[in-house]
Amino acid sequence: MIKLTSVHKEYPRSGPALRDVSLHVRKGELVFLTGHSGAGKSTILRLVQMADFPTAGEVRVSGFSSKTVRPRDIPQLRRKLGVVFQDFRLLRDRTAEDNVAFALEVTGAKRAGIAQRVNRLLGQVGLSHKAQAFPDELSGGERQRVAVARALANDPFVLLADEPTGNLDEWAARGVFDLFKEINAMGMTVLMATHDLDLVRAHPEYRVVELSQGEIVYDSASTLEGQRSRAE
Amino acid sequence: MMPYAFREALTAFRRTPLLTMLSVVAIGFSLFVVGLFGLTAYNIRRAIEKVEEKVEVVGYLTDDALPEQILVATQEIRGLPEVAAVRPVSKIEAMANARETMEEFRDVSTDLESNPFPASLEVSLKPGSRTPTAVARVAKHLKAYPFVEDVRYGRDWLDKIYLIRQILGGAASIIGGAFALVAAIVIATAVRIAVFARREEISIMRLVGATDGFIRKPFLLEGLITGFVGGILSAVLTYVAFRVLDSTMFRIEWIPGRWVLGVVAAGTAFGFLSSAAAVRRHLRAV
Ligand SMILES: Nc1ncnc2c1ncn2[C@@H]1O[C@H](COP(=O)(O)OP(=O)(O)O)[C@@H](O)[C@H]1O
Ligand SMILES: [Mg+2]
């Protein structure tokens, strides 16, 4: 699955972003990654995508290791990860369905199946009726659903979400998170960075990992004491 | 539905038509220079070939040359590797030829005593040996005989044509090279702008796991098409130049079809390689 072992990450001018982070996300889990702004949440998600690499320690994702991965393997890894962001990152000159189809086209999916698959994905996020709409014609919540549909297009084993509700009003946020819950209930692993504490508190059934200044200070799956003894 | 890369390449043309046109024109002009050189070189070559068929080295003999000496010399010269044939021309023949070709000699008497035309040996060369060096060697051989008074051949003329061809070739390389450099810069700029215009798309492609090869393909295809159209443009320009020259200045021949294909292929390859180099550099920055 996803395993970070004693990960340090330092950016050239801004000092350490992660210090000795060890985190194991198991198959089928839904994990909240919380912490103040600048705590290192996005950095962890970037390391998991291998868009960046640790200064020390190792990141393992589904058989790929940050220590041994070759640049030309990375596209293969990315196809196994679905990613959504706070700012949606949809292409404004394409309709909802074209945005979803894009992820399939550019990974060389067979043309024949694409339209059907896109239909099904939009259905899954409850947007079949907005397939022809451009992003500018959609609400924030709807845009994020399109982004989720795109993230799921290549059948990833995990959904990574970086503040997916950060730009949404509470209603829309709740709707999008309900979608995550559904997807998780069907067996998908979800790793979601968020600083929406109300959302986290409202769902005590899910694992919470809290970062502060680049360190894991709380993990509901293990005790704080457990964290400390492991570090020793 | 068109394949993705092709569709994207066409979109790029639509997004930046001016820049695309500029790329095409730059390639077209650089190859136009090459085409003009080809046209000139080809016609010079044809002219040389025609002249070369007539390349002869003529040794003029003194009036006291003995027939046996002339016979020996004829056989010796005939034995040289460059020589195709040696034809002895007597004083009488020489005068007859002159009277035939030149009006002013019509009235000259046939009196042998006052015949001003020397006897000669006309040496023609084998097809492969009609070069300035071969001609000079044969001339030297002829000159070595004491009864050979003077040797004539179109040496200066031949040298000049070769020189002109070389100068033209040099000039075409420099001008063509300069245009090619401009073309490469324009293409690199076009690629940079295209990459910039599509940086969001490219970052999403990376995000969902498109390979670098896939991301590059539309840019390479665009370069290929730009180069191909530029090559065609240069061929058309060259043809127009040919028609203009042919009808206003001198009759010349059109270059062989293979050369035209070569120019178009060169444009295509150039467009492709320029884009490949630029895309490599700029994609790294996205
Ligand atoms: N590309 C970068 N270059 C330099 N510093 C960075 C970069 N990305 C993040 N950082 C720094 O790393 C720390 C963690 O950032 P981030 O992971 O984005 O935090 P979060 O997502 O929890 O708000 C911050 O101090 C931030 O300034
Ligand atoms: Mg962040």
XYZ file of C-alpha atoms and ligand atoms in Angstrom:
546
model
C 0.000 0.000 0.000
C 1.456 3.325 1.110
C 4.322 3.316 3.529
C 6.550 6.175 4.622
C 9.566 5.156 6.683
C 11.561 7.782 8.617
C 10.939 10.342 5.913
C 12.744 13.670 6.032
C 12.024 16.317 3.508
C 13.880 19.561 3.250
C 13.291 22.270 0.692
C 16.335 24.287 -0.332
C 15.392 27.626 1.232
C 12.555 26.916 3.645
C 14.071 24.396 6.018
C 12.620 20.994 6.962
C 9.037 20.312 5.772
C 8.875 16.747 7.161
C 10.873 15.255 10.014
C 11.086 11.566 10.671
C 7.628 10.797 9.365
C 6.615 7.146 9.409
C 3.134 6.339 8.208
C 1.483 3.204 6.959
C -1.832 3.468 5.124
C -3.473 0.099 4.672
C -5.726 -1.103 1.915
C -9.330 0.020 2.320
C -8.588 2.684 4.939
C -9.872 6.231 4.859
C -7.303 8.461 6.546
C -7.586 12.138 7.410
C -4.282 13.942 7.280
C -4.727 17.088 9.354
C -2.618 19.859 10.745
C -2.174 23.587 10.469
C -1.265 25.226 7.211
C 2.378 24.514 6.395
C 2.449 21.378 8.568
C 3.501 19.203 5.619
C 0.249 17.604 4.448
C 0.657 18.495 0.780
C 4.294 17.482 0.943
C 3.304 13.975 2.023
C 0.822 13.707 -0.841
C 3.452 14.918 -3.315
C 5.914 12.338 -2.058
C 3.304 9.623 -2.471
C 2.782 10.681 -6.099
C 6.555 10.766 -6.492
C 6.251 14.291 -7.782
C 8.983 14.921 -5.266
C 11.387 12.724 -3.318
C 12.392 12.531 0.351
C 15.714 13.952 1.469
C 16.113 10.888 3.661
C 13.991 7.831 4.420
C 11.823 5.901 1.992
C 8.370 6.166 0.458
C 6.856 2.951 -0.831
C 3.691 2.983 -2.906
C 2.241 -0.180 -4.347
C 5.533 -1.829 -5.146
C 7.345 1.376 -6.153
C 10.060 2.687 -3.864
C 11.260 6.279 -3.848
C 14.780 4.886 -3.623
C 14.714 2.791 -6.760
C 11.965 4.166 -8.978
C 13.051 5.219 -12.488
C 11.561 8.335 -14.062
C 9.978 6.275 -16.808
C 8.124 4.131 -14.236
C 6.415 7.116 -12.680
C 3.574 7.351 -15.237
C 2.715 3.750 -14.344
C 2.539 4.693 -10.683
C 0.394 7.749 -11.390
C -2.175 5.606 -13.154
C -2.657 3.716 -9.918
C -3.274 6.928 -7.997
C -6.335 9.135 -8.267
C -5.666 12.696 -7.184
C -7.966 15.635 -6.465
C -7.032 19.118 -5.350
C -8.591 22.068 -3.642
C -8.599 23.988 -6.943
C -10.127 21.117 -8.987
C -7.624 21.510 -11.874
C -10.133 20.917 -14.616
C -9.473 22.064 -18.167
C -11.756 25.007 -18.791
C -12.019 24.451 -22.543
C -13.433 20.953 -22.176
C -16.781 19.700 -21.025
C -17.176 17.598 -17.888
C -17.178 14.394 -19.887
C -14.179 15.493 -21.957
C -12.276 16.281 -18.782
C -12.900 12.767 -17.536
C -12.190 11.220 -20.933
C -8.902 13.157 -21.035
C -7.431 11.011 -18.268
C -8.281 7.931 -20.275
C -7.135 9.242 -23.640
C -3.748 10.377 -22.448
C -2.965 7.088 -20.770
C -3.612 5.257 -23.999
C -6.921 3.619 -23.061
C -8.682 1.919 -25.915
C -10.907 4.407 -27.674
C -13.867 2.067 -27.924
C -14.491 1.836 -24.217
C -13.941 5.446 -23.268
C -17.405 6.975 -23.826
C -19.095 4.211 -21.903
C -16.617 4.375 -19.061
C -16.957 8.159 -18.813
C -20.746 7.791 -18.596
C -20.419 5.342 -15.783
C -17.924 7.518 -13.869
C -20.118 10.616 -14.158
C -23.036 8.503 -12.981
C -21.021 7.371 -10.003
C -20.393 10.971 -8.899
C -24.008 11.932 -9.649
C -23.324 14.204 -12.606
C -24.712 12.344 -15.614
C -26.971 15.272 -16.351
C -24.058 17.726 -16.505
C -21.871 15.748 -18.882
C -21.948 18.470 -21.542
C -21.337 21.371 -19.141
C -18.080 23.282 -19.100
C -16.356 23.795 -15.725
C -17.419 27.452 -15.671
C -21.022 26.307 -15.867
C -20.684 24.091 -12.779
C -20.803 24.855 -9.076
C -17.743 24.240 -6.939
C -19.139 20.996 -5.591
C -19.979 19.823 -9.093
C -16.511 20.675 -10.335
C -14.958 18.680 -7.545
C -17.183 15.733 -8.463
C -15.943 15.910 -12.030
C -12.400 15.945 -10.642
C -13.211 12.865 -8.560
C -14.639 11.117 -11.618
C -11.432 11.915 -13.486
C -9.328 10.676 -10.552
C -11.179 7.366 -10.640
C -10.934 6.983 -14.421
C -7.871 4.770 -14.504
C -9.062 2.455 -11.714
C -6.610 3.629 -9.071
C -6.053 1.687 -5.866
C -5.993 4.844 -3.792
C -7.613 8.261 -3.908
C -5.362 11.090 -2.739
C -7.162 14.321 -1.924
C -5.455 17.584 -0.984
C -7.982 19.815 0.806
C -10.759 18.672 -1.538
C -13.367 20.655 0.387
C -11.211 23.727 0.929
C -12.950 25.797 -1.718
C -16.468 24.540 -1.020
C -19.284 25.749 1.152
C -20.326 23.427 3.925
C -23.128 21.805 1.954
C -21.010 21.107 -1.037
C -18.179 19.930 1.185
C -20.455 17.479 2.885
C -21.679 16.206 -0.485
C -18.157 15.647 -1.749
C -17.111 13.926 1.445
C -20.169 11.679 1.289
C -18.908 10.675 -2.134
C -15.523 9.803 -0.627
C -17.251 7.704 1.998
C -19.173 5.834 -0.688
C -16.054 5.221 -2.710
C -14.245 4.035 0.414
C -17.141 1.769 1.317
C -16.641 0.067 -2.038
C -13.094 -0.789 -1.008
C -11.062 2.182 -2.233
C -8.271 3.485 -0.003
C -8.582 7.225 0.596
C -5.897 9.543 1.931
C -7.306 13.004 2.436
C -5.429 16.079 3.635
C -7.725 18.584 5.289
C -7.712 21.294 7.885
C -11.503 21.185 8.170
C -11.604 20.057 11.794
C -15.416 20.031 11.917
C -15.451 17.474 9.135
C -12.837 15.369 10.904
C -14.656 15.521 14.245
C -17.938 14.604 12.591
C -16.397 11.303 11.415
C -14.679 9.681 14.375
C -14.950 6.300 12.648
C -12.041 7.177 10.367
C -8.365 7.269 11.162
C -6.836 10.691 11.833
C -3.171 11.530 11.474
C -2.170 14.949 12.674
C 0.958 16.784 11.549
C 2.575 19.717 13.205
C 5.653 21.418 11.797
C 6.530 18.411 9.742
C 6.104 15.834 12.483
C 3.318 13.367 13.158
C 1.977 14.409 16.555
C -1.114 12.219 16.645
C -2.304 9.064 14.943
C -5.630 7.639 16.025
C -4.549 4.199 14.827
C -1.729 4.080 17.309
C -1.286 5.998 20.529
C 0.994 8.952 20.874
C 3.093 6.802 23.205
C 3.296 4.171 20.489
C 4.632 6.779 18.084
C 7.283 7.805 20.557
C 8.440 4.302 21.389
C 8.674 3.482 17.700
C 10.866 6.484 17.158
C 13.276 5.282 19.848
C -12.281 10.702 -34.064
C -8.724 11.711 -34.882
C -5.882 10.344 -32.799
C -5.144 12.564 -29.825
C -1.691 13.747 -30.920
C -2.917 14.796 -34.351
C -5.897 16.642 -32.941
C -3.665 18.480 -30.494
C -1.176 19.401 -33.213
C -3.998 20.922 -35.258
C -5.250 22.797 -32.207
C -1.771 24.255 -31.809
C -1.934 25.566 -35.391
C -5.242 27.171 -34.611
C -4.031 28.696 -31.365
C -0.935 30.353 -32.773
C -1.447 30.613 -36.522
C 1.003 33.489 -36.946
C 3.822 31.695 -35.218
C 3.136 28.533 -37.135
C 3.189 30.491 -40.387
C 6.444 32.100 -39.350
C 7.972 28.677 -38.705
C 6.804 27.460 -42.089
C 8.143 30.555 -43.863
C 11.490 30.367 -42.056
C 11.962 26.738 -43.044
C 10.668 27.499 -46.522
C 13.193 30.304 -47.034
C 16.167 28.435 -45.681
C 15.440 25.548 -47.999
C 14.645 27.948 -50.847
C 18.266 29.075 -50.683
C 19.298 25.458 -50.805
C 16.889 24.889 -53.689
C 18.274 27.831 -55.643
C 21.753 26.495 -55.150
C 20.556 23.086 -56.297
C 19.024 24.632 -59.385
C 22.201 26.554 -60.184
C 24.519 23.681 -59.410
C 22.446 21.306 -61.467
C 22.442 23.589 -64.484
C 26.133 24.314 -64.174
C 26.732 20.609 -64.026
C 24.643 20.053 -67.137
C 26.529 22.842 -68.881
C 29.843 21.376 -67.851
C 28.781 17.967 -69.050
C 27.864 19.373 -72.437
C 31.091 21.313 -72.672
C 33.082 18.397 -71.375
C 31.877 16.252 -74.245
C 33.744 18.683 -76.405
C 36.745 19.025 -74.163
C 39.741 18.613 -76.349
C 43.390 19.273 -75.996
C 44.889 20.516 -79.221
C 48.617 20.464 -79.826
C 49.725 22.692 -82.719
C 52.715 21.381 -84.610
C 55.625 23.208 -86.125
C 55.749 23.117 -89.910
C 58.944 21.062 -89.839
C 57.434 18.167 -87.916
C 58.123 14.911 -89.739
C 55.245 12.509 -90.524
C 57.006 9.668 -88.611
C 57.348 11.872 -85.550
C 53.694 12.769 -85.715
C 52.743 9.089 -86.009
C 54.856 8.105 -82.975
C 53.424 10.977 -80.934
C 49.881 10.030 -81.953
C 50.392 6.486 -80.730
C 52.067 7.540 -77.490
C 49.361 10.005 -76.632
C 46.694 7.460 -77.497
C 48.289 5.196 -74.864
C 47.637 7.641 -72.027
C 44.879 6.457 -69.626
C 42.823 9.664 -69.916
C 42.791 9.727 -73.691
C 39.879 8.486 -75.774
C 41.155 9.320 -79.261
C 43.837 11.245 -81.057
C 43.154 12.739 -84.435
C 45.994 14.188 -86.504
C 44.918 17.209 -88.539
C 47.074 18.230 -91.477
C 47.734 21.774 -92.606
C 45.412 21.310 -95.566
C 42.627 19.986 -93.412
C 43.110 22.848 -90.990
C 42.722 25.361 -93.785
C 39.689 23.570 -95.166
C 38.055 23.634 -91.754
C 38.790 27.291 -91.357
C 37.347 28.148 -94.749
C 34.264 26.194 -93.943
C 33.606 27.836 -90.600
C 34.894 31.335 -91.107
C 33.679 33.595 -93.842
C 36.799 35.748 -94.005
C 38.960 32.836 -95.088
C 36.784 31.929 -98.070
C 38.946 33.905 -100.441
C 42.317 32.843 -99.173
C 44.146 30.921 -101.879
C 44.745 27.239 -101.510
C 48.404 27.840 -101.998
C 50.194 25.495 -99.615
C 53.261 27.641 -99.332
C 51.300 30.482 -97.853
C 48.942 28.289 -95.776
C 48.996 29.979 -92.321
C 47.208 27.159 -90.504
C 49.361 24.751 -88.513
C 48.908 21.006 -88.465
C 47.677 19.696 -85.113
C 46.868 16.719 -82.959
C 43.325 16.826 -81.574
C 43.138 14.798 -78.391
C 39.725 13.935 -76.968
C 39.404 12.613 -73.441
C 37.499 9.760 -71.854
C 34.252 10.781 -70.089
C 35.658 10.351 -66.580
C 38.803 12.318 -67.376
C 37.397 15.621 -68.504
C 38.560 17.402 -65.410
C 40.992 20.310 -65.185
C 43.756 18.112 -63.746
C 43.465 15.396 -66.406
C 43.417 18.031 -69.132
C 46.515 19.670 -67.696
C 48.353 16.352 -67.585
C 47.621 15.521 -71.200
C 48.618 19.060 -72.184
C 51.962 18.634 -70.421
C 52.614 15.394 -72.294
C 51.932 17.092 -75.606
C 54.090 20.045 -74.784
C 57.046 17.775 -74.114
C 57.450 17.032 -77.834
C 59.910 19.483 -79.435
C 57.758 19.801 -82.562
C 54.678 20.783 -80.563
C 54.635 24.521 -80.734
C 51.624 25.354 -78.639
C 48.911 23.569 -76.676
C 45.401 24.909 -76.328
C 42.581 23.820 -74.128
C 39.769 25.459 -72.248
C 41.637 25.256 -68.998
C 41.010 28.712 -67.631
C 37.395 28.487 -68.545
C 36.961 25.067 -66.981
C 38.724 26.198 -63.801
C 36.471 29.221 -63.565
C 33.305 27.172 -63.813
C 34.485 24.850 -61.080
C 35.398 27.844 -58.960
C 32.015 29.478 -59.510
C 30.308 26.280 -58.499
C 32.362 26.119 -55.327
C 31.713 29.765 -54.445
C 27.991 29.307 -55.022
C 28.040 26.205 -52.857
C 29.808 28.084 -50.074
C 27.461 31.056 -50.314
C 24.400 28.792 -50.303
C 25.667 26.949 -47.217
C 26.189 30.192 -45.356
C 22.908 31.849 -46.357
C 20.953 28.601 -46.019
C 22.587 27.972 -42.665
C 21.654 31.449 -41.461
C 18.058 30.933 -42.502
C 18.051 27.504 -40.883
C 19.246 29.070 -37.648
C 16.411 31.592 -37.821
C 14.009 28.742 -38.533
C 15.285 26.800 -35.517
C 14.866 29.834 -33.276
C 11.355 30.499 -34.551
C 10.409 26.851 -34.038
C 11.877 26.854 -30.533
C 9.838 29.964 -29.741
C 6.719 28.387 -31.180
C 7.271 25.300 -29.061
C 7.895 27.369 -25.964
C 4.690 29.318 -26.457
C 2.753 26.139 -27.231
C 4.113 24.433 -24.119
C 3.278 27.502 -22.074
C -0.245 27.701 -23.492
C -0.765 24.062 -22.614
C 1.083 23.917 -19.300
C -2.082 23.194 -17.336
C -3.013 20.408 -19.655
C 0.506 19.025 -19.500
C 0.576 19.057 -15.722
C -2.754 17.227 -15.643
C -1.435 14.738 -18.180
C 1.509 14.072 -15.886
C -0.840 13.821 -12.919
C -2.964 11.099 -14.470
C 0.035 9.167 -15.742
C 0.608 10.128 -19.363
C 4.102 9.150 -20.468
C 6.586 11.803 -21.573
C 6.551 10.317 -25.036
C 2.812 10.784 -25.229
C 3.057 14.362 -23.992
C 5.733 15.156 -26.566
C 3.979 13.587 -29.494
C 1.710 16.512 -30.491
C 4.673 18.894 -30.433
C 6.795 16.592 -32.542
C 3.939 16.057 -34.949
C 3.465 19.789 -35.225
C 7.166 20.211 -35.966
C 6.981 17.470 -38.557
C 4.002 19.040 -40.316
C 5.532 22.530 -40.116
C 8.744 21.211 -41.633
C 6.907 19.328 -44.360
C 4.870 22.382 -45.355
C 8.042 24.501 -45.208
C 9.764 22.001 -47.491
C 6.872 22.142 -49.958
C 6.967 25.954 -49.812
C 10.676 25.970 -50.627
C 10.093 23.613 -53.561
C 7.348 25.908 -54.871
C 9.543 29.002 -54.444
C 12.391 27.279 -56.233
C 10.068 26.305 -59.059
C 8.793 29.865 -59.381
C 12.379 31.118 -59.486
C 13.129 28.520 -62.132
C 10.211 29.629 -64.310
C 11.137 33.281 -63.963
C 14.804 32.688 -64.795
C 13.975 30.301 -67.584
C 11.613 32.702 -69.306
C 13.475 35.969 -68.769
C 17.208 35.261 -68.643
C 18.491 31.974 -69.904
C 17.162 28.586 -70.730
C 17.798 26.284 -67.818
C 16.681 22.836 -66.791
C 14.508 21.897 -63.787
C 16.239 19.859 -61.119
C 15.623 16.104 -60.908
C 12.564 14.961 -58.924
C 14.800 13.211 -56.418
C 16.306 16.548 -55.454
C 12.852 18.042 -54.867
C 11.967 15.106 -52.627
C 15.267 15.600 -50.854
C 14.439 19.233 -50.090
C 10.984 18.338 -48.745
C 12.449 15.494 -46.694
C 15.110 17.831 -45.322
C 12.420 20.320 -44.258
C 10.404 17.600 -42.568
C 13.417 16.257 -40.722
C 14.492 19.753 -39.755
C 11.066 20.662 -38.354
C 10.930 17.421 -36.415
C 14.405 17.707 -34.936
C 14.021 21.386 -34.024
C 10.791 20.649 -32.170
C 12.313 17.616 -30.488
C 15.184 19.692 -29.160
C 12.911 22.519 -28.015
C 10.268 20.286 -26.459
C 12.896 18.438 -24.485
C 14.117 21.665 -22.985
C 10.762 23.295 -22.303
C 8.817 20.324 -20.947
C 11.327 20.042 -18.168
C 10.204 23.462 -16.934
C 6.503 22.585 -16.681
N 8.100 23.737 -3.439
C 8.455 24.179 -2.219
N 9.587 24.880 -2.043
C 9.954 25.306 -0.836
N 9.270 25.079 0.274
C 8.119 24.396 0.181
C 7.642 23.898 -1.070
N 6.488 23.258 -0.841
C 6.263 23.346 0.481
N 7.221 24.019 1.115
C 7.312 24.261 2.541
O 7.137 23.052 3.192
C 6.331 23.203 4.346
C 5.137 22.278 4.261
O 4.291 22.700 3.220
P 2.981 21.904 2.789
O 3.295 20.465 2.722
O 2.461 22.533 1.581
O 2.023 22.207 4.030
P 0.445 21.980 4.150
O -0.048 21.312 2.895
O 0.285 21.144 5.354
O -0.139 23.329 4.329
C 5.950 24.660 4.380
O 6.805 25.296 5.307
C 6.198 25.151 3.009
O 6.607 26.492 3.040
Mg -1.375 22.024 1.507
